[in-house]
Tab-separated table of C-alpha atoms and ligand atoms in Angstrom:
chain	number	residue	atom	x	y	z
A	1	UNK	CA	22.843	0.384	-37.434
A	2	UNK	CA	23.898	3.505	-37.816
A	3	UNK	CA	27.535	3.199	-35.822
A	4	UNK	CA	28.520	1.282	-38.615
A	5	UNK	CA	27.848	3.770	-41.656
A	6	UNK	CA	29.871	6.225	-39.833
A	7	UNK	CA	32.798	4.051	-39.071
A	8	UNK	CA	32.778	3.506	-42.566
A	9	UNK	CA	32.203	6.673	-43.189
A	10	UNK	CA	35.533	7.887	-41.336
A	11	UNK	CA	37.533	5.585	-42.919
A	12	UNK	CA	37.778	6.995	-46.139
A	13	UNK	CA	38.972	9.941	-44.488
A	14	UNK	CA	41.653	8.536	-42.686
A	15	UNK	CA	44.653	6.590	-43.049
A	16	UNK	CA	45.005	3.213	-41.429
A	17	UNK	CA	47.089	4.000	-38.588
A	18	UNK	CA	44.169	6.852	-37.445
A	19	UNK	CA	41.909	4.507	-37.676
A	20	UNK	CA	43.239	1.871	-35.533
A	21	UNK	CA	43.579	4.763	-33.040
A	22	UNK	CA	40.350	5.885	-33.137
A	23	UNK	CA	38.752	2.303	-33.123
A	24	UNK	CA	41.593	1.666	-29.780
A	25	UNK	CA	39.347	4.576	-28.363
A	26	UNK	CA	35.857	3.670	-29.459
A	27	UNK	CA	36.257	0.101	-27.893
A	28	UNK	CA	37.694	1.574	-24.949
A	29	UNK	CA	34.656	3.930	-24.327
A	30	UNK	CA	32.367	1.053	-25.146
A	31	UNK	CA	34.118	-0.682	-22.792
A	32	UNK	CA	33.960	1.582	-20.142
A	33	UNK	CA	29.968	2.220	-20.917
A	34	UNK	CA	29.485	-1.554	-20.364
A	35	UNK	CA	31.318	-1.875	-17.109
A	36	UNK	CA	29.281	0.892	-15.474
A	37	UNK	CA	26.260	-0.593	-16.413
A	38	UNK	CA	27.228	-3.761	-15.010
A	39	UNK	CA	27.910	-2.649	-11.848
A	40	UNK	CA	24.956	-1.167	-11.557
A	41	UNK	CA	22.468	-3.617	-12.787
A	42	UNK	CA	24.582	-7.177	-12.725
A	43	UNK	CA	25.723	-7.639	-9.630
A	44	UNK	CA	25.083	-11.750	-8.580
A	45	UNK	CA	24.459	-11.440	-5.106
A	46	UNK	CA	26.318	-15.433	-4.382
A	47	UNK	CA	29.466	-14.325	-5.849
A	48	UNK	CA	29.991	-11.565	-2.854
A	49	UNK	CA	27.423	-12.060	-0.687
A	50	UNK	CA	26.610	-15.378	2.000
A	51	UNK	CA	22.885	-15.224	2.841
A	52	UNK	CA	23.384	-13.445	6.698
A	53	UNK	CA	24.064	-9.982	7.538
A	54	UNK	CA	27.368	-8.233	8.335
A	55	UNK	CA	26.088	-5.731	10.860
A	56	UNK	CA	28.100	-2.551	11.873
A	57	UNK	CA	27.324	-0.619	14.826
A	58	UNK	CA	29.340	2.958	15.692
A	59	UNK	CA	29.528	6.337	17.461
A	60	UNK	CA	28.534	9.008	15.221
A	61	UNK	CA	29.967	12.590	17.019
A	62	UNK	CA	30.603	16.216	16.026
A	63	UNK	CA	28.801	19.298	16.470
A	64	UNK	CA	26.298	21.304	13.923
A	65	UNK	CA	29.117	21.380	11.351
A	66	UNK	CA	31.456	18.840	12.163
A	67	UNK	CA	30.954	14.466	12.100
A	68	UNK	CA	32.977	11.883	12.450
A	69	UNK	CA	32.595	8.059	12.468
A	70	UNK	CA	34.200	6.018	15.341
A	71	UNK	CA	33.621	2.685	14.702
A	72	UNK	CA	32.203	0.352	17.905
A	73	UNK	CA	32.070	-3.644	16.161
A	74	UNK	CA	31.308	-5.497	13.445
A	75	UNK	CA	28.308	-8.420	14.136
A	76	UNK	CA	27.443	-11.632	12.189
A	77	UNK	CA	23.500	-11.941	11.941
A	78	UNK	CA	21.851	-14.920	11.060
A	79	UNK	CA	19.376	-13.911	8.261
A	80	UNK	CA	19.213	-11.190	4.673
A	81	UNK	CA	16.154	-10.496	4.340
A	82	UNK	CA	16.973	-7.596	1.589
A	83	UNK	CA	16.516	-8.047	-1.954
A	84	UNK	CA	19.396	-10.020	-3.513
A	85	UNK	CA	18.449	-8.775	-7.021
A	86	UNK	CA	18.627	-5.230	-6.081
A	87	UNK	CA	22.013	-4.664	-4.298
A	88	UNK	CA	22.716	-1.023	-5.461
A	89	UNK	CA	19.591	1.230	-4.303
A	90	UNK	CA	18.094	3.034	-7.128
A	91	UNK	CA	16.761	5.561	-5.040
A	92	UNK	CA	18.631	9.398	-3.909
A	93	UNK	CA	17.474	8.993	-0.313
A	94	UNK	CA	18.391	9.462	3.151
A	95	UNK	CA	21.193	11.523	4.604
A	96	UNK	CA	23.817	8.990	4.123
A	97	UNK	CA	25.109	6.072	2.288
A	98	UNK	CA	26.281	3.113	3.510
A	99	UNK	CA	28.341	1.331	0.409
A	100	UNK	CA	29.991	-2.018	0.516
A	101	UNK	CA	33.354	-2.262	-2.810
A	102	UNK	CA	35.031	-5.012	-3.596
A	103	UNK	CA	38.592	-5.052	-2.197
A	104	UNK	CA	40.530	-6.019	-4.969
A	105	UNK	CA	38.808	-4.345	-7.906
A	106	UNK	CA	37.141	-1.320	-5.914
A	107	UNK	CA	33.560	-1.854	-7.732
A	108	UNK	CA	30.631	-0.955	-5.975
A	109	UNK	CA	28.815	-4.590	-4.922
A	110	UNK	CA	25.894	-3.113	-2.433
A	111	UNK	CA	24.220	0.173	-0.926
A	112	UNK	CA	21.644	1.835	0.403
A	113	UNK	CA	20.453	4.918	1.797
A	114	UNK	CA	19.413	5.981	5.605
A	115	UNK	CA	19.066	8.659	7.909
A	116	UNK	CA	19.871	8.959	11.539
A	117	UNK	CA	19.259	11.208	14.531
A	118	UNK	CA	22.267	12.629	14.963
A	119	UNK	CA	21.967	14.552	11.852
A	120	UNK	CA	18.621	16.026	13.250
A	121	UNK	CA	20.301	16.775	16.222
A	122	UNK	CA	22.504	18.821	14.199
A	123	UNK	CA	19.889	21.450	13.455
A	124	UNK	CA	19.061	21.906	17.070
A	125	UNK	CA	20.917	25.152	18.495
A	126	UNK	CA	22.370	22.885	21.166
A	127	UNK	CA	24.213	21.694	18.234
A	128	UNK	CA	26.422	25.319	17.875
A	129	UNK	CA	27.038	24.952	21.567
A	130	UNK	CA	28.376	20.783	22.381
A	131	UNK	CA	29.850	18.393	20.721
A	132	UNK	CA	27.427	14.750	21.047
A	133	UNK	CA	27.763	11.307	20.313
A	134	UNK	CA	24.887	9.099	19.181
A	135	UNK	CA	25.184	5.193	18.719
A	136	UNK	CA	24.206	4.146	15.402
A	137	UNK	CA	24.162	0.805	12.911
A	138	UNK	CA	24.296	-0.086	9.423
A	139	UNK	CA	23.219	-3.625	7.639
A	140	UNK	CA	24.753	-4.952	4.712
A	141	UNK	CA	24.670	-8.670	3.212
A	142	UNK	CA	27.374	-10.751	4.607
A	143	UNK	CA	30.528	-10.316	2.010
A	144	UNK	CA	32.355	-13.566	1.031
A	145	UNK	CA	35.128	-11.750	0.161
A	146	UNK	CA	37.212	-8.921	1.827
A	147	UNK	CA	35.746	-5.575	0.927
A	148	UNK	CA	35.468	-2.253	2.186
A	149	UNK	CA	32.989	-0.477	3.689
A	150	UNK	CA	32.210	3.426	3.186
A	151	UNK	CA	29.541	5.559	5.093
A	152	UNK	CA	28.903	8.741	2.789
A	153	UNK	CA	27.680	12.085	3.910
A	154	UNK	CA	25.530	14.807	2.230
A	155	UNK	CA	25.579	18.449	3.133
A	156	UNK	CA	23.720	21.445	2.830
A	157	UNK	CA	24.767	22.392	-0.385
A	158	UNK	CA	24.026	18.721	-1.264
A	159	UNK	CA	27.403	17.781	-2.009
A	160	UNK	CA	28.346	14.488	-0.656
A	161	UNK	CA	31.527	13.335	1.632
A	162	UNK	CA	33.605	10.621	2.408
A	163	UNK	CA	33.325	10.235	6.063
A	164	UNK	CA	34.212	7.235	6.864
A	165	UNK	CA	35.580	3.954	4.928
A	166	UNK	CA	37.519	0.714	5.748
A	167	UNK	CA	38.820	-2.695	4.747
A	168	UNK	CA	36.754	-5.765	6.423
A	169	UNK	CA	37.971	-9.064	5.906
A	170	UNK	CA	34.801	-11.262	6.356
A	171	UNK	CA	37.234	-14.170	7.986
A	172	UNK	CA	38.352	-11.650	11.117
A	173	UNK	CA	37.582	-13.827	14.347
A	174	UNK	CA	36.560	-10.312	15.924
A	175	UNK	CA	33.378	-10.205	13.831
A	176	UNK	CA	30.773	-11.276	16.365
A	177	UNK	CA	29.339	-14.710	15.721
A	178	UNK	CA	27.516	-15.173	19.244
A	179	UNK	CA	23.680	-14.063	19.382
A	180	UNK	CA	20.766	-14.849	22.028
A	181	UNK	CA	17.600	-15.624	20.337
A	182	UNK	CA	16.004	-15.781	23.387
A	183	UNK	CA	13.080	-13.995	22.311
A	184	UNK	CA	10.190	-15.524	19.750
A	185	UNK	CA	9.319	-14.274	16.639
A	186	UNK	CA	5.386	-14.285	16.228
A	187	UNK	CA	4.843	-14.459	12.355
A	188	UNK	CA	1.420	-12.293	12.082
A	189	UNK	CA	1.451	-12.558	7.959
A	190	UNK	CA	4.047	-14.292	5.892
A	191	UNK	CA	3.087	-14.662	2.538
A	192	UNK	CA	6.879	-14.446	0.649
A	193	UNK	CA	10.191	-15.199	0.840
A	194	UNK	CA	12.327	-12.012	2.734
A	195	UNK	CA	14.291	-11.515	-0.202
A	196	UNK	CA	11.234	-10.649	-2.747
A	197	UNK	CA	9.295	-9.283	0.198
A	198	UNK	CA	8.868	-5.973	2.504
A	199	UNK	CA	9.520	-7.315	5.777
A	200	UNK	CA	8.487	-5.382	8.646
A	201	UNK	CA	9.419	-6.283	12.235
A	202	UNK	CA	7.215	-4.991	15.023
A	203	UNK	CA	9.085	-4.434	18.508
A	204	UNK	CA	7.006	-3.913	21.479
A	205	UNK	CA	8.261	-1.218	23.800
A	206	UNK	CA	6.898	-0.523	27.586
A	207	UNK	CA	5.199	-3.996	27.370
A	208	UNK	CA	5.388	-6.245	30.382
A	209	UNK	CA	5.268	-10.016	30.151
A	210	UNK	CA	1.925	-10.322	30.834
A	211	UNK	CA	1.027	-7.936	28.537
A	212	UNK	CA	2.133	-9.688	25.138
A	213	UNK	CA	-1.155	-10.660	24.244
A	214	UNK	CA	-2.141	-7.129	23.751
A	215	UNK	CA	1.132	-6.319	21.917
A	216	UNK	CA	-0.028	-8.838	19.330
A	217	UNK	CA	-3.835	-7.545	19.161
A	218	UNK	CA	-2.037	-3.786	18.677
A	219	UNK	CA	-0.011	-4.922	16.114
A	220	UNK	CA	-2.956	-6.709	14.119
A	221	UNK	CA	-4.949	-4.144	14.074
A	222	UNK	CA	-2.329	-1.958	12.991
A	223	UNK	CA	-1.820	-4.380	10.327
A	224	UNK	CA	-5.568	-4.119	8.958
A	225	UNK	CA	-5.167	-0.557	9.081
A	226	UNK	CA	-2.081	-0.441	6.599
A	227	UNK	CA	-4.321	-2.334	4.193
A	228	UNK	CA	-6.696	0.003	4.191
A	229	UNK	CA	-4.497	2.624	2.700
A	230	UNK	CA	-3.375	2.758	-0.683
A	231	UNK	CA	-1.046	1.707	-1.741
A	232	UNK	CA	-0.326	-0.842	0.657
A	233	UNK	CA	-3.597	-2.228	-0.040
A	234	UNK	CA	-2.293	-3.326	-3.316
A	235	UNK	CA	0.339	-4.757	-1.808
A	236	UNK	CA	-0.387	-7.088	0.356
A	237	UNK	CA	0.625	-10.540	-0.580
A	238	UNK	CA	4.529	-8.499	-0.688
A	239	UNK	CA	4.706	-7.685	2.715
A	240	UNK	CA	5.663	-10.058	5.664
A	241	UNK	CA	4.847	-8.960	9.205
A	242	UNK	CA	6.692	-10.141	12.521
A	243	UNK	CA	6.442	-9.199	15.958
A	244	UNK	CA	9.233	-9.964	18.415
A	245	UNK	CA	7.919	-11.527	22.052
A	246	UNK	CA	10.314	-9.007	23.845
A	247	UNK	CA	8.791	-7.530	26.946
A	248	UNK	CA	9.847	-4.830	29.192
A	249	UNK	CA	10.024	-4.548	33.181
A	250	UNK	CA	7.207	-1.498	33.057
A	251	UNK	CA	4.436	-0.545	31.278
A	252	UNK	CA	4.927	2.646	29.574
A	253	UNK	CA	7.239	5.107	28.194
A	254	UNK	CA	9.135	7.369	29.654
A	255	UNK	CA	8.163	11.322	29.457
A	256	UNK	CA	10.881	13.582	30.917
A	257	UNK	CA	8.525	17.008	30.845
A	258	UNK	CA	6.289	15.090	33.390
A	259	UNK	CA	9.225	13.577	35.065
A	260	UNK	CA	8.086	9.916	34.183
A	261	UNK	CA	10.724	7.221	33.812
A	262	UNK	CA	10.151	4.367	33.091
A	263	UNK	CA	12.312	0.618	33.059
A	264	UNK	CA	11.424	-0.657	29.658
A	265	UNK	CA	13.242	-2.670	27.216
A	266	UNK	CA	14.028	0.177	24.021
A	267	UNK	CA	14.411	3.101	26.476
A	268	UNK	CA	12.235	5.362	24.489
A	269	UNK	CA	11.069	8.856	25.461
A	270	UNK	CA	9.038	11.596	24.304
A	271	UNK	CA	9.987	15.360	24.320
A	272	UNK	CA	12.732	14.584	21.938
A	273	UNK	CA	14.402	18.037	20.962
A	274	UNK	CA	12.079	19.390	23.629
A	275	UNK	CA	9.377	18.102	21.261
A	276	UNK	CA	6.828	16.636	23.862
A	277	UNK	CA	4.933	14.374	20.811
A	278	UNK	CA	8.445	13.615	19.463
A	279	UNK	CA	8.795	10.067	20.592
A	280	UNK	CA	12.530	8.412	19.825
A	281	UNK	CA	15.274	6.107	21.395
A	282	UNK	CA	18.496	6.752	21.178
A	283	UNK	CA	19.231	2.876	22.379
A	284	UNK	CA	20.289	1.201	18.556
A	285	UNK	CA	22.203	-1.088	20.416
A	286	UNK	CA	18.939	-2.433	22.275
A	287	UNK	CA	16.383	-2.597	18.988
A	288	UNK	CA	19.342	-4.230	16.799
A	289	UNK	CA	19.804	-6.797	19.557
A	290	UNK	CA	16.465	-7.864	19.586
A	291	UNK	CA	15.355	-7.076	16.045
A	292	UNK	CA	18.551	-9.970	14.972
A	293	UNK	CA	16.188	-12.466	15.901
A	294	UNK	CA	14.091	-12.482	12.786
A	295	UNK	CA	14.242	-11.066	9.148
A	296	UNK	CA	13.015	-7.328	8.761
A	297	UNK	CA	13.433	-4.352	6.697
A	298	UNK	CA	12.273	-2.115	8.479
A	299	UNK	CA	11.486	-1.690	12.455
A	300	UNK	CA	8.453	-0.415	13.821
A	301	UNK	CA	8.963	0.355	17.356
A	302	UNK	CA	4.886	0.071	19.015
A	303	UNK	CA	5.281	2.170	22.512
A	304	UNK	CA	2.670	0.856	25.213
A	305	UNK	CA	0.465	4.380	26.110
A	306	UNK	CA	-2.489	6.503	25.043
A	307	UNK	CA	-0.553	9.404	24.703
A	308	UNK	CA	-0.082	11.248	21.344
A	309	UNK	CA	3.350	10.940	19.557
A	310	UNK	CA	5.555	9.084	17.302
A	311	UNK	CA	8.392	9.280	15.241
A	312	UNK	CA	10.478	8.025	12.244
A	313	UNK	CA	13.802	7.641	11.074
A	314	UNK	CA	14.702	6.877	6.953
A	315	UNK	CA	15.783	2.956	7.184
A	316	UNK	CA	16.408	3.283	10.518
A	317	UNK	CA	13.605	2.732	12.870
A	318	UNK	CA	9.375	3.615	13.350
A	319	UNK	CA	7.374	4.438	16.199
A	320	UNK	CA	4.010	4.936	17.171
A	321	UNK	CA	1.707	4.874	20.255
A	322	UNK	CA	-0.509	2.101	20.793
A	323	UNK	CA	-3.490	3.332	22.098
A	324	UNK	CA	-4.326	6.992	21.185
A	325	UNK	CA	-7.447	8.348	18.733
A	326	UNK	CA	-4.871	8.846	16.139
A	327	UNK	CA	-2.924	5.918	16.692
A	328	UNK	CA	-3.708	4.754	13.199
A	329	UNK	CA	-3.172	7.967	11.157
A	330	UNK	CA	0.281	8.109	13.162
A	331	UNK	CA	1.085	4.613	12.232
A	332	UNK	CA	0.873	5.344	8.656
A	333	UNK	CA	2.291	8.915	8.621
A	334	UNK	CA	5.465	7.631	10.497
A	335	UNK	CA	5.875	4.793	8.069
A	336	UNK	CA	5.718	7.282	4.936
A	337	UNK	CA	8.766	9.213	6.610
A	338	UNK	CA	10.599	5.191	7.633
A	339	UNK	CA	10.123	3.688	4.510
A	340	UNK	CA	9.712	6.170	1.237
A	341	UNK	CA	11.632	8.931	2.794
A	342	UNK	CA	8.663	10.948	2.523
A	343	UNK	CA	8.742	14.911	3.887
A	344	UNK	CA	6.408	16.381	6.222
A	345	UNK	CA	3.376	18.441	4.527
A	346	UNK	CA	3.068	20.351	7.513
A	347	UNK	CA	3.690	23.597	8.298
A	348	UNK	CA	4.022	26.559	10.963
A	349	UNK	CA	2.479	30.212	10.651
A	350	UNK	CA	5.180	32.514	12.055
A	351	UNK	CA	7.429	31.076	9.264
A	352	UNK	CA	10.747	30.758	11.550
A	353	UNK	CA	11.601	27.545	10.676
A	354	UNK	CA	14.962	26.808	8.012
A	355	UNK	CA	14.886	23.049	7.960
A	356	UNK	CA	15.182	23.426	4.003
A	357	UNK	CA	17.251	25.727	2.136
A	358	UNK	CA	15.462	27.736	-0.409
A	359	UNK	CA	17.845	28.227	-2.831
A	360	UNK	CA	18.401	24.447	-3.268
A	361	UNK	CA	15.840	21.474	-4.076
A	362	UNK	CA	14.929	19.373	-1.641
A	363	UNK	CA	15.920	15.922	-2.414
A	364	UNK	CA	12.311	14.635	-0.876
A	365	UNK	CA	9.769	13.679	-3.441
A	366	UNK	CA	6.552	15.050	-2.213
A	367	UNK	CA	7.913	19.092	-1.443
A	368	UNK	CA	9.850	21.749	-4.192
A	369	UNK	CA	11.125	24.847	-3.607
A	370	UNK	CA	10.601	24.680	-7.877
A	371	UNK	CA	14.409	25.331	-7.780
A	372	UNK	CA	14.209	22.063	-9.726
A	373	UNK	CA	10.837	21.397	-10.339
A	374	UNK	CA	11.260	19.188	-13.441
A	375	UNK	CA	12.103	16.408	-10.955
A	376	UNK	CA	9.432	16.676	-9.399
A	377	UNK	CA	5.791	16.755	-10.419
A	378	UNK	CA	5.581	19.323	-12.857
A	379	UNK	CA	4.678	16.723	-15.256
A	380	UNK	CA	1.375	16.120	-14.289
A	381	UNK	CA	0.226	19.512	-13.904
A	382	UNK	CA	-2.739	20.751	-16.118
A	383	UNK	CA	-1.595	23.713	-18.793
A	384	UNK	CA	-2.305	26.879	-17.425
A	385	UNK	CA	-2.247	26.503	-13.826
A	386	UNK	CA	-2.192	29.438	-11.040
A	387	UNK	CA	1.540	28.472	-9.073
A	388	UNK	CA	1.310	29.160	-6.655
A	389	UNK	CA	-2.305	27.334	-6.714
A	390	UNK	CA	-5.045	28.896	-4.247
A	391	UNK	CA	-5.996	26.415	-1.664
A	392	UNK	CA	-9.943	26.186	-1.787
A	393	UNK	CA	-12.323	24.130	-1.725
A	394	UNK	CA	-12.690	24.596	-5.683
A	395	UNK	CA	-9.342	22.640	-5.713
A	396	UNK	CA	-10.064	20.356	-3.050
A	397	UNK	CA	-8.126	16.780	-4.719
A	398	UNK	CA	-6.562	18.648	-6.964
A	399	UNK	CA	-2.694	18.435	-8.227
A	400	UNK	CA	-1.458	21.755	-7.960
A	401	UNK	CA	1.716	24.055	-5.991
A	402	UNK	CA	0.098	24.411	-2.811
A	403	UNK	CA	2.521	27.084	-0.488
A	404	UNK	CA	3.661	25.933	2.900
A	405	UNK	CA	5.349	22.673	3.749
A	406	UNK	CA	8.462	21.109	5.325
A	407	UNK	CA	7.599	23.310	8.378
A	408	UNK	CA	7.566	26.698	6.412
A	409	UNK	CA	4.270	28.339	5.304
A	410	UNK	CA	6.861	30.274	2.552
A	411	UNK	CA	8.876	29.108	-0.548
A	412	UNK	CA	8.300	25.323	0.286
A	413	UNK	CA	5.099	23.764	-1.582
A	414	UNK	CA	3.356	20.330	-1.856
A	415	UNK	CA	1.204	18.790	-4.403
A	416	UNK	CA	-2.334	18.799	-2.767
A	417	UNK	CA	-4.187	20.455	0.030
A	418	UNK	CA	-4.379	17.370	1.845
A	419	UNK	CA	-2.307	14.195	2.311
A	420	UNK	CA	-1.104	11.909	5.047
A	421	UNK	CA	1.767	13.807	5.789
A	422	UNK	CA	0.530	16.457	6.123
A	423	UNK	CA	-2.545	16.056	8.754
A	424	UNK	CA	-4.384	13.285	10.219
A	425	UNK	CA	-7.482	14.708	9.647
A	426	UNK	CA	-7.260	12.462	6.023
A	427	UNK	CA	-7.078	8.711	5.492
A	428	UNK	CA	-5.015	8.987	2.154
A	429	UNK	CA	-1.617	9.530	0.830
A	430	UNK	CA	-1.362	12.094	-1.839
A	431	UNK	CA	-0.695	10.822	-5.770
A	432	UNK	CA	2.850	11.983	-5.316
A	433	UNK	CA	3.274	10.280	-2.078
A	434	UNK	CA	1.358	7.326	-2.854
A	435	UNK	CA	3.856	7.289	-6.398
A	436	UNK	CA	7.224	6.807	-3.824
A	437	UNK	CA	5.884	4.711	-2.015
A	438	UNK	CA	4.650	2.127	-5.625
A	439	UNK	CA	8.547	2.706	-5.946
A	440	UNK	CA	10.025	1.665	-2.576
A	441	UNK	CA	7.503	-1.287	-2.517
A	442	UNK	CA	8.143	-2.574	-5.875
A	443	UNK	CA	11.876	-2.458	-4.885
A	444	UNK	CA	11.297	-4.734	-2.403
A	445	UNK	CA	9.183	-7.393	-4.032
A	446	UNK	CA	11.579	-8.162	-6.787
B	1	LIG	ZN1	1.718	13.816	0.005
């Protein structure tokens, strides 16, 4: 209503000719307004996209300040088991950004966020000294038309980069069409459709043939113990669970600080970075391989042994232990970093770690540096609160500024005393936590 009044308004003031100038503009702006907001909300997933997945697998090398992109093949999968309602993610997560354009009229048709372990590596001081390569892949929905693909960066100072981007033309006979599905897909709880579903794909690592059966009894109970955290819980007829039959030669994992190797399927270790709990593969080639075989959004990687560790990668991949006392606390502390992007709570006494920079926010959810803490929870603080707030029993379940997180005792703070991610000595998620994940979830299900 009120555009018109001033249009009106302005017209008595001008002559004709202005007018028609100005109205040129208006329309043009208008126009512009409406096109952005169609490529963000309205894009019809069977206009670009065939229901399969155009898989891209690469080299990702540099050093601590230096990456590059050096691309390996492009793969045909059979399923999409991503939403086709939400093609553009909503959310500012992960390290990167894989986005899919439209050839011809360069609009953005698809992306979504992820993080890798290469850019970890990056932190480690081995990183100032050698240049290292790690194998890496990205998922999109199959395009029907020829469009390009770009893998986007972010920095330190939080400014993203181009880093790598080219034309694929989905007709090229050297995108792979040939796949073994030699290995069976046990559906443990299917109660959607993929596309309007969380899908999550178990793989069993370091578990022989004849030890399948017990993959599947791991991964159900697993699966009873994500519904009884919130807010899975809640969630429950939107998420599918799979488990892939795919067995390895040994029993095990391997654990290089004990000098124990063993032949299994994923070629996981622990003592990652010299971490001996930090379990991880570096084999993307072997879980993408094997995960093809069925629809998932996200991998969890379940590693045969009673020994403590795990590990988890932003839209990448999961892992836990199968048969340790915390096996269960891991399971869901692992999945908060895989599938919500979720920081670590945790932190270390002699204060030497600089994972985050102070002087910037971190783009996590559940930590602040209160550089920028509008964006995060300030909003739900009581008036008149002590920041930062005294940890004490007093405020036990409390939403406060707690000091120490993201591996630092100083300058980085989470919302409560205890959560998920930050100890397993608690069987919930935090508010704040427990919010991203209502977020990531919901995504999914529509
Ligand atoms: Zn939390």
């Amino acid at each position: 209503m009120i555009f018109p009044i001033r249009i009106s308004k302005l017209m008595k003031q001008m002559n004709l000719k202005e007018f028609i100038k100005l109205r040129t503009l208006l329309l043009l702006i208008t126009c512009l307004i409406s096109f952005n907001q169609l490529e963000a909300q309205n894009i019809i997933f069977e206009e670009h996209f065939e229901e399969a997945t155009l898989r891209f697998d690469y080299h990702h090398a540099g050093t601590d300040t230096s990456e590059v992109i050096y691309p390996e093949e492009y793969i045909k999968e059979r399923y999409w088991s991503g939403s086709k309602k939400h093609l553009i993610s909503p959310f500012d997560y992960g390290k990167y950004k894989v986005v899919i354009k439209d050839a011809e009229t360069k609009t953005t048709i698809y992306s979504n966020g992820y993080s890798t372990l290469f850019m970890e590596w990056q932190t480690m001081p081995e990183a100032k000294k050698k240049k290292r390569s790690y194998y890496e892949s990205v998922n999109v929905p199959f395009p029907k038309n020829k469009v390009i693909i770009e893998i986007n960066s972010i920095d330190k100072s939080q400014k993203w980069t181009n880093i790598y981007s080219e034309e694929i033309d989905p007709a090229d006979y050297f995108i792979k069409k040939e796949r073994e599905f030699k290995y069976k897909v046990e559906e443990i709880q299917v109660n959607k459709s993929p596309n309007k579903a969380l899908d999550i794909l178990f793989i069993p690592e370091g578990y022989t043939v004849n030890e399948m059966d017990k993959f599947i009894a791991d991964v159900t109970r697993l699966k009873s113990s994500l519904f009884k955290v919130s807010p899975f819980n809640k969630f429950k007829k939107s998420i599918n669970i799979r488990a892939v039959l795919a067995p390895s030669e040994e029993s095990g994992t391997d654990i290089p600080g004990q000098g124990i190797w063993k032949k299994t399927i994923l070629n996981t270790n622990f003592y990652t970075f010299n971490s001996e709990r930090y379990l991880t593969t570096k084999d993307i080639k072997a879980i993408k391989d094997i995960a093809g075989v069925s629809y998932y959004d996200q991998i969890y990687i379940l590693v045969n042994t009673e020994k403590y560790g795990g590990g988890a990668i932003y839209n990448f991949y999961n892992l836990c232990t199968s048969d340790n006392k915390f096996t269960e606390e891991v399971f869901t502390h692992e999945f908060g970093h895989g599938l919500a992007w979720l920081a670590d709570e945790y932190y270390y006494d002699d204060d030497m770690s600089s994972f985050y920079d102070k002087t910037l926010e971190p783009r996590e959810e559940n930590i602040t540096t209160l550089v920028n803490f509008d964006k995060k929870w300030k909003n739900k603080l009581p008036k008149k609160l002590e920041i930062p707030t005294t940890a004490s029993p007093k405020n036990i379940n409390k939403i406060g500024v707690y000091e120490g997180a993201g591996y630092t005792s100083k300058g980085v703070y989470r919302a409560f005393q205890e959560c998920k991610m930050k100890s397993n000595s608690t069987k919930e998620f935090c508010e704040v936590c427990e919010e991203t994940i209502i977020k990531v979830l919901e995504y999914y299900r529509e």
